[in-house]
Short mmCIF file of C-alpha atoms and ligand atoms in Angstrom, two decimals:
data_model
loop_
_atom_site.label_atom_id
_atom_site.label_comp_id
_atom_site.label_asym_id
_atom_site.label_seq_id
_atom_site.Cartn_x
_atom_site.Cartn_y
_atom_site.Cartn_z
CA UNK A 1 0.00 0.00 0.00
CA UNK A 2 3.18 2.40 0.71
CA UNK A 3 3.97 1.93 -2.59
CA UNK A 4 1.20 2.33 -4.09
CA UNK A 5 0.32 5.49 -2.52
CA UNK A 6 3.89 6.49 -3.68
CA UNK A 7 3.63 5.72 -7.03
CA UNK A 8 0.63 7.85 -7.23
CA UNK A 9 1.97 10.71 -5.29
CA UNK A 10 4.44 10.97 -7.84
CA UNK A 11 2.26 10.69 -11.19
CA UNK A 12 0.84 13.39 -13.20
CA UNK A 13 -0.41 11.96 -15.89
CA UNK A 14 -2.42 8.31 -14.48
CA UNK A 15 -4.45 5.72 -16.88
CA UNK A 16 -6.66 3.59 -15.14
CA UNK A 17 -7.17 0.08 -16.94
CA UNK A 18 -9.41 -2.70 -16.30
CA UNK A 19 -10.45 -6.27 -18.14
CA UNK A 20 -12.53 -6.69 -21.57
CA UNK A 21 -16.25 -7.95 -21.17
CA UNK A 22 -16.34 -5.31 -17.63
CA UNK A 23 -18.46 -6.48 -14.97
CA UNK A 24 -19.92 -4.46 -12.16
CA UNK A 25 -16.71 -4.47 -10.42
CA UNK A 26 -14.66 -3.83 -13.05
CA UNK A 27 -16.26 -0.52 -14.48
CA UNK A 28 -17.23 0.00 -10.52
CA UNK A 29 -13.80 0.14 -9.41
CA UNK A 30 -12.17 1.67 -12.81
CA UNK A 31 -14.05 4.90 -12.36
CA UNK A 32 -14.08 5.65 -8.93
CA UNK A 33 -10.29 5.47 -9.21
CA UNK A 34 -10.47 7.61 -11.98
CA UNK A 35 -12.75 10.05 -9.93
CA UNK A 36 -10.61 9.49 -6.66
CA UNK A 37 -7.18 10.66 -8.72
CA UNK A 38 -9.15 13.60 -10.14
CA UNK A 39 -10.61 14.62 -7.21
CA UNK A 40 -6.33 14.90 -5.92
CA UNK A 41 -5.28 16.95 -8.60
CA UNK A 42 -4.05 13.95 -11.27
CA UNK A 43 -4.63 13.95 -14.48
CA UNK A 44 -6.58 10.83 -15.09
CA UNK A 45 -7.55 8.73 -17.97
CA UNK A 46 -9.91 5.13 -18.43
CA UNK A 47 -9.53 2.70 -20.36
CA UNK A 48 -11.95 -0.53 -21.17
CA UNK A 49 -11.22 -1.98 -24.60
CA UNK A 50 -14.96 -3.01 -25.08
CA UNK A 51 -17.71 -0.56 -24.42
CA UNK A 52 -19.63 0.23 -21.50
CA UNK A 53 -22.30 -2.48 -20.85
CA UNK A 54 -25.86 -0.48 -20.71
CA UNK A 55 -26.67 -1.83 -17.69
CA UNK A 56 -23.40 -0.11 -15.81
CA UNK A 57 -24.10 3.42 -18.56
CA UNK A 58 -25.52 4.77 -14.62
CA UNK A 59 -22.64 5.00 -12.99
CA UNK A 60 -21.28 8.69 -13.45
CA UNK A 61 -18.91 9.71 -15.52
CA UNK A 62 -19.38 6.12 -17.52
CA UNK A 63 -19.36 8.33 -20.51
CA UNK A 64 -15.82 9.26 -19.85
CA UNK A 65 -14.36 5.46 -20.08
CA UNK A 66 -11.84 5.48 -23.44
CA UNK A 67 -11.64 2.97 -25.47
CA UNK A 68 -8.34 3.72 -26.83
CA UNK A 69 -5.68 4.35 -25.36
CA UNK A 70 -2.92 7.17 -26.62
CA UNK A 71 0.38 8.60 -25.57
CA UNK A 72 2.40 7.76 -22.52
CA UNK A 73 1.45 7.58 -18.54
CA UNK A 74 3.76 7.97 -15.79
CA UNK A 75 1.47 5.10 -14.12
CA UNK A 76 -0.41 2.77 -15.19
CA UNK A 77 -3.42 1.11 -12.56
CA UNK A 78 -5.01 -2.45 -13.91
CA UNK A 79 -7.96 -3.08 -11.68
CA UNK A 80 -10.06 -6.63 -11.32
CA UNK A 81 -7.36 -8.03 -14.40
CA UNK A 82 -6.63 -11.24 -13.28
CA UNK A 83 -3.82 -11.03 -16.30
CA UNK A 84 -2.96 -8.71 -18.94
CA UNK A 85 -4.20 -10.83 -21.28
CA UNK A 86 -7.48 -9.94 -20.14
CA UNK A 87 -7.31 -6.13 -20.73
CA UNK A 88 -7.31 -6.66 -24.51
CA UNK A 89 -5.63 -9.62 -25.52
CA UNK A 90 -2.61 -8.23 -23.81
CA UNK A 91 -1.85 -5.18 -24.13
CA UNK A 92 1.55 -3.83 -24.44
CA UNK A 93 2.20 -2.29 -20.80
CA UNK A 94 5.55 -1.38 -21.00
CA UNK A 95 4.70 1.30 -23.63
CA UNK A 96 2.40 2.90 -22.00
CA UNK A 97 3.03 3.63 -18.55
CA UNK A 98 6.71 3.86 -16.69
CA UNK A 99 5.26 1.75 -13.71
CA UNK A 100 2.33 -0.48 -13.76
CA UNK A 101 -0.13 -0.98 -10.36
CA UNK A 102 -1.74 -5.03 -10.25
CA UNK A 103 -5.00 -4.03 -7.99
CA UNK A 104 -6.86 -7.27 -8.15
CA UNK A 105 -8.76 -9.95 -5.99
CA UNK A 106 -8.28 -13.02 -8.56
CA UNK A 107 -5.99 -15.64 -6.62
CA UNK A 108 -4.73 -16.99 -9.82
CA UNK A 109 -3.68 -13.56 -10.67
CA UNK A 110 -0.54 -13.64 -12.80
CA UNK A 111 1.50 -10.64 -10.99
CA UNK A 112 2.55 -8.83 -13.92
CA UNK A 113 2.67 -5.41 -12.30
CA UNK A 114 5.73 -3.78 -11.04
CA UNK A 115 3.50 -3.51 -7.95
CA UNK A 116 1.35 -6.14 -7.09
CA UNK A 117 -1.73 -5.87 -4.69
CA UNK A 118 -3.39 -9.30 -4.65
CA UNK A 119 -5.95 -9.36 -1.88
CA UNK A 120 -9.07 -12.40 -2.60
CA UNK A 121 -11.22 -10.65 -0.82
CA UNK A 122 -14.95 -9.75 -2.10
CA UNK A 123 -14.51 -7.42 -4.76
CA UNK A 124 -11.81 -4.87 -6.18
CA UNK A 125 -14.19 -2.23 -5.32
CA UNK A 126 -13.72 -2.90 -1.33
CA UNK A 127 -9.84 -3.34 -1.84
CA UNK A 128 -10.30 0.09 -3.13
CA UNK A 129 -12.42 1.20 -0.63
CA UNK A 130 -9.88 0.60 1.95
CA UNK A 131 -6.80 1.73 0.08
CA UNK A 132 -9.11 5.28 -0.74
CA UNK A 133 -9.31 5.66 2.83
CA UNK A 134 -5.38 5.71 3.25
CA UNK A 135 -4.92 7.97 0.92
CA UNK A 136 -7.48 10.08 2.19
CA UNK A 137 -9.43 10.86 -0.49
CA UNK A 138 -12.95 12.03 0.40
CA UNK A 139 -15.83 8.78 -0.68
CA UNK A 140 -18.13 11.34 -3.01
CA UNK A 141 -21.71 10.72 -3.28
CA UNK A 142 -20.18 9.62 -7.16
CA UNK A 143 -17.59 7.49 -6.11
CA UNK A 144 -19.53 5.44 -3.09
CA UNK A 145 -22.12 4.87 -6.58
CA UNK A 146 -19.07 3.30 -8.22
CA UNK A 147 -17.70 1.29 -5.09
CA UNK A 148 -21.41 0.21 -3.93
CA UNK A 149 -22.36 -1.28 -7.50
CA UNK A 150 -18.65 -3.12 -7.98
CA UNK A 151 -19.59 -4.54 -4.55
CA UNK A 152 -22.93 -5.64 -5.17
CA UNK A 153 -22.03 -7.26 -8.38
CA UNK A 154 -19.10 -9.66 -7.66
CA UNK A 155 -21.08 -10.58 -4.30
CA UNK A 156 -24.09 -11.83 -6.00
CA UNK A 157 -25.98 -8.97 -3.47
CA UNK A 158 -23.84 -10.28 -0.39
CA UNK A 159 -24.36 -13.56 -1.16
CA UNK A 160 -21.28 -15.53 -2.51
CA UNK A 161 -18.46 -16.49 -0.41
CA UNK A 162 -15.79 -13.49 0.40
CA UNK A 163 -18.92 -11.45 1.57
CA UNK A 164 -17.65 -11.26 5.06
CA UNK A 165 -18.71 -8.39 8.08
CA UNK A 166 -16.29 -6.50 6.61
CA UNK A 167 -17.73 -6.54 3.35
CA UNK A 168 -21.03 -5.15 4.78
CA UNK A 169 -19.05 -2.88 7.04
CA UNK A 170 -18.05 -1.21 3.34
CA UNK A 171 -21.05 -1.11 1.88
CA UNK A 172 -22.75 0.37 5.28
CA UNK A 173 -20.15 3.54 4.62
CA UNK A 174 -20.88 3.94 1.05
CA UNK A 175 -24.02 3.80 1.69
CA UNK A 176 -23.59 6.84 4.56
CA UNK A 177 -21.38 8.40 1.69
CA UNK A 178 -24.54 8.51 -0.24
CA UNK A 179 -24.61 5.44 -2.37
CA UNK A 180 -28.36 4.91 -3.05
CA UNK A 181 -28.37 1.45 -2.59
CA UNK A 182 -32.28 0.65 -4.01
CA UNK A 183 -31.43 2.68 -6.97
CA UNK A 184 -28.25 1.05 -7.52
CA UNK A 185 -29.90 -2.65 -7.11
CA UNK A 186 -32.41 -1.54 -9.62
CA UNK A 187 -30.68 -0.55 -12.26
CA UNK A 188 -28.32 -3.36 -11.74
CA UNK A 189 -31.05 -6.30 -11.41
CA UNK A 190 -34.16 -4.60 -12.84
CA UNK A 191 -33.44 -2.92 -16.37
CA UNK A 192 -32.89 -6.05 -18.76
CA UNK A 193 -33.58 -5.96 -22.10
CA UNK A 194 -36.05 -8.10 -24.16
CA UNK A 195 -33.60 -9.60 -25.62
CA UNK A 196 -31.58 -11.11 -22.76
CA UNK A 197 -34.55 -12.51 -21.34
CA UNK A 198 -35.82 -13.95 -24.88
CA UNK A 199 -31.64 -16.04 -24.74
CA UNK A 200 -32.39 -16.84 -21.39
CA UNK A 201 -35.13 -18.55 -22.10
CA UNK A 202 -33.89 -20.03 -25.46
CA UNK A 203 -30.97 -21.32 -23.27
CA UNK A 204 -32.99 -23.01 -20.33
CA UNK A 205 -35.30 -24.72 -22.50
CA UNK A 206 -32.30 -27.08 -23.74
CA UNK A 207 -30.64 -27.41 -20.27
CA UNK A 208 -29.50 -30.65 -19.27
CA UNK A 209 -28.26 -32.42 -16.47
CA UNK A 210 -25.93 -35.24 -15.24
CA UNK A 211 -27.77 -38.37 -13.34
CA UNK A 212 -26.84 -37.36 -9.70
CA UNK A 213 -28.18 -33.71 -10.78
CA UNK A 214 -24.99 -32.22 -9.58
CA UNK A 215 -23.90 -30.87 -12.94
CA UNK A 216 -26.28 -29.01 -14.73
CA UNK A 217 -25.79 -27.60 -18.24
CA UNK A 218 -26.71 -25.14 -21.27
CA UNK A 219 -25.78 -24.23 -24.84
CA UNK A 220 -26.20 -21.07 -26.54
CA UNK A 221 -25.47 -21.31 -30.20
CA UNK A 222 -25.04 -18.26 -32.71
CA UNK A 223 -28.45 -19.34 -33.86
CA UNK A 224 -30.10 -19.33 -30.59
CA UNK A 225 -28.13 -15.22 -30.41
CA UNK A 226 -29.48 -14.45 -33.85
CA UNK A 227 -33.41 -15.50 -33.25
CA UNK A 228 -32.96 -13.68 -29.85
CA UNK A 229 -31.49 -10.41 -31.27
CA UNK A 230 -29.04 -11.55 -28.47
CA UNK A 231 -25.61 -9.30 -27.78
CA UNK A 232 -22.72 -10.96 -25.39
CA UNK A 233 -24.16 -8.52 -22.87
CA UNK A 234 -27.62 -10.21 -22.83
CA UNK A 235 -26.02 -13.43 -21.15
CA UNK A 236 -25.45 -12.09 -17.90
CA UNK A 237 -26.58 -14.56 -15.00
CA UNK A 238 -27.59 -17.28 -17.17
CA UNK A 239 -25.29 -19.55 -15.71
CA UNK A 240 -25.96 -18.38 -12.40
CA UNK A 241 -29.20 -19.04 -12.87
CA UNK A 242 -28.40 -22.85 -13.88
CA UNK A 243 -26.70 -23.16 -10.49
CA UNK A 244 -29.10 -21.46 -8.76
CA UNK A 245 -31.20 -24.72 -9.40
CA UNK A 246 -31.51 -27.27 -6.39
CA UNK A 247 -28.92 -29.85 -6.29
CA UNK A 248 -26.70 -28.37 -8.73
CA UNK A 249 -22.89 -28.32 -7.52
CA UNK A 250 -21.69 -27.05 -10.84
CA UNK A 251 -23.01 -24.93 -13.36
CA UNK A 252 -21.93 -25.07 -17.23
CA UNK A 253 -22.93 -22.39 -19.63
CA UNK A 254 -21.48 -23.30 -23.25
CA UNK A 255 -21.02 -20.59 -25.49
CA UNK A 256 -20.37 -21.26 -29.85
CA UNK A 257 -17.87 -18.47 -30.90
CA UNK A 258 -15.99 -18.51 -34.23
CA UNK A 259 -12.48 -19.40 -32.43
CA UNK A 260 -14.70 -22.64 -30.23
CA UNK A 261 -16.14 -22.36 -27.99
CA UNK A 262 -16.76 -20.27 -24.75
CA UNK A 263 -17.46 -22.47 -21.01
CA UNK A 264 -18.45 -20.38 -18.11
CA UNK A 265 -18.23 -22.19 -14.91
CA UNK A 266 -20.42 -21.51 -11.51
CA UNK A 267 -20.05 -23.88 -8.72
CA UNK A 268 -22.41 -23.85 -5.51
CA UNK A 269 -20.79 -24.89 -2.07
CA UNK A 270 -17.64 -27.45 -2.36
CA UNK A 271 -15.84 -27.99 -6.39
CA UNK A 272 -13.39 -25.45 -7.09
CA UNK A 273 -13.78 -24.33 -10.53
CA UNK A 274 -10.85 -22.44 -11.15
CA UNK A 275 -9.03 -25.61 -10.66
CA UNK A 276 -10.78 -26.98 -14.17
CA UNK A 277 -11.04 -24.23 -15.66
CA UNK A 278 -7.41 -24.28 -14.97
CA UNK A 279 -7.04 -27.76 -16.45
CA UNK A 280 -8.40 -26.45 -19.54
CA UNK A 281 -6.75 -23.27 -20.24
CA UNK A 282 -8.88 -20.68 -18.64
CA UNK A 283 -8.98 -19.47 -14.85
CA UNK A 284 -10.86 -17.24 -12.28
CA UNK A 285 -12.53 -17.32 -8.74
CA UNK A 286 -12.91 -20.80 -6.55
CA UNK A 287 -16.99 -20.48 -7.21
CA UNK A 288 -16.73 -18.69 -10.85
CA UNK A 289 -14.36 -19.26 -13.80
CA UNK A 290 -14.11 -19.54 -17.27
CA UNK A 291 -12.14 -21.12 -20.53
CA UNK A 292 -12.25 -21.17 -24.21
CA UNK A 293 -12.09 -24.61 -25.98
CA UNK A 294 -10.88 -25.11 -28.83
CA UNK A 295 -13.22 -27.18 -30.43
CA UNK A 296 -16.94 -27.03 -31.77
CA UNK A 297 -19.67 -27.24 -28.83
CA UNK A 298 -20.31 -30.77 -29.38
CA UNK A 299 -16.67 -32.01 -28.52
CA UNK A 300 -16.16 -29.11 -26.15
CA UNK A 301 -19.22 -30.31 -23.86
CA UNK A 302 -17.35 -34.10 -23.94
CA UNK A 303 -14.25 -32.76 -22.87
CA UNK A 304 -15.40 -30.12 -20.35
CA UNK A 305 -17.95 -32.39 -18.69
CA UNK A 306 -15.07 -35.59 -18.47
CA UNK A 307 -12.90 -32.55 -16.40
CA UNK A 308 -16.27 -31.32 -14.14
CA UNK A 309 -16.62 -35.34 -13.43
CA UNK A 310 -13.52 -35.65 -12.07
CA UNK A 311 -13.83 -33.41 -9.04
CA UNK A 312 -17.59 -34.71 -8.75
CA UNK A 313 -17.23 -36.94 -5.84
MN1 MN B 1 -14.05 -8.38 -9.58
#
């Protein structure tokens, strides 16, 4: 934390990075540290190599997010990038920046900052939280938006594992900081479009699942997209959803894209699914990961499913 708060102490000029296909935490955390290096005199930048999803388009100053990135930083911050890959396909950090700031909660997180602040706690938005506090920066009514919505988004609403007292103890001060939290939670949860419901529905009329109903399953072709008017956006909590079924242990969304195909993984109370997503090439959080197969959805589901069996006792 020293170092970080050195690092920025000695910046002018500051981009602020995080991963492609943003979540709540990732845009969440991206601009209130954007906001937080304004608000101390830096000149700040954002980056997010894929637009802002609508749903996060509430968050203030979403409009200011860049999706290119020009010229050279004195620092560089990556927040919620479990790798540089996943900024955008890797981008070239030692061209951009001097010194380059890892602030992420991923335990698989590949280090590849000059600083690294790896801390698997709920969300990046509460590491951030903390780490505001230190520098003293004042939590705006804009900024506790931010931090409140990364929260509430890589917590499931307080529900997944890493939501611990302190976790509420964050989201209580935010919320004193003027976070609306109903607002928030309805723009978040209550605002889908036609069309993701239309996939969802597409998608959970062809789930399947394994004898023991521990491993449930669903495939979303590019037809199934098309005849839903369906963006990547629109699949949001589908495979939450699958899990969220009684008796499921692991969740499988399977995705066709023109490089193979795309397997989310969710799992409920005891199979780490980093681990196989590990095993096949991907990586993320204990209960939620991800991978790309290389292979049409047919042989991916074989090959996936033989891995998900394996740590199915
Ligand atoms: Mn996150």
């Amino acid at each position: 934390v020293k170092k970080i708060l050195n690092e920025i102490k000695k910046a002018d000029k500051i981009v602020v990075f995080t991963h492609r296909d943003p979540d709540g935490d990732a845009i969440g955390s991206m601009i209130a540290m954007y906001l937080a290096l304004r608000s101390i005199g830096k000149k700040a930048d954002m980056f997010c190599s894929n637009k802002v999803p609508d749903i996060y388009r509430f968050l203030p100053s979403s409009d200011k997010v860049k999706d290119k990135v020009l010229g050279r930083y004195d620092l560089g911050i990556f927040v919620d990038c479990g790798s540089i890959e996943r900024v955008n396909g890797g981008a070239d950090i030692d061209t951009i920046a001097d010194v380059n700031i890892n602030i992420d909660h991923h335990p698989d997180n590949t280090r590849f900052g000059d600083i690294n602040y790896i801390e698997p706690i709920s969300s990046v938005s509460e590491i951030i939280f903390k780490l505001f506090k230190k520098m003293n920066v004042k939590i705006t009514k804009d900024i506790a938006t931010c931090l409140y919505a990364g929260v509430i988004t890589d917590t499931g609403n307080f529900r997944y594992d890493y939501t611990t007292s302190e976790t509420f103890e964050v989201a209580k001060q935010l919320k004193k900081a003027g976070a609306d939290s109903t607002f928030i939670a309805m723009s978040v949860y209550e605002n889908k479009t036609l069309s993701s419901v239309k996939i969802l529905g597409a998608a959970m009329h062809g789930l399947e699942s394994s004898k023991s109903g521990k491993v449930a399953w669903a495939v979303i072709t590019k037809k199934m997209m098309d005849d839903a008017g369906a963006s990547d956006e629109d699949l949001t909590g589908i495979v939450d959803l699958i899990r969220s079924v009684k008796g499921v242990e692991v969740a499988i969304l399977f995705r066709e894209e023109d490089y193979g195909t795309k397997v989310n993984f969710r799992s409920k109370f005891k199979v780490n699914v980093s681990a196989i997503a590990g095993r096949l090439g991907g990586g993320g959080h204990v209960r939620a990961s991800g991978a790309v197969v290389n292979a049409d959805i047919k042989s991916a589901q074989k090959k996936v499913l033989a891995e998900v069996y394996k740590d199915i006792k």
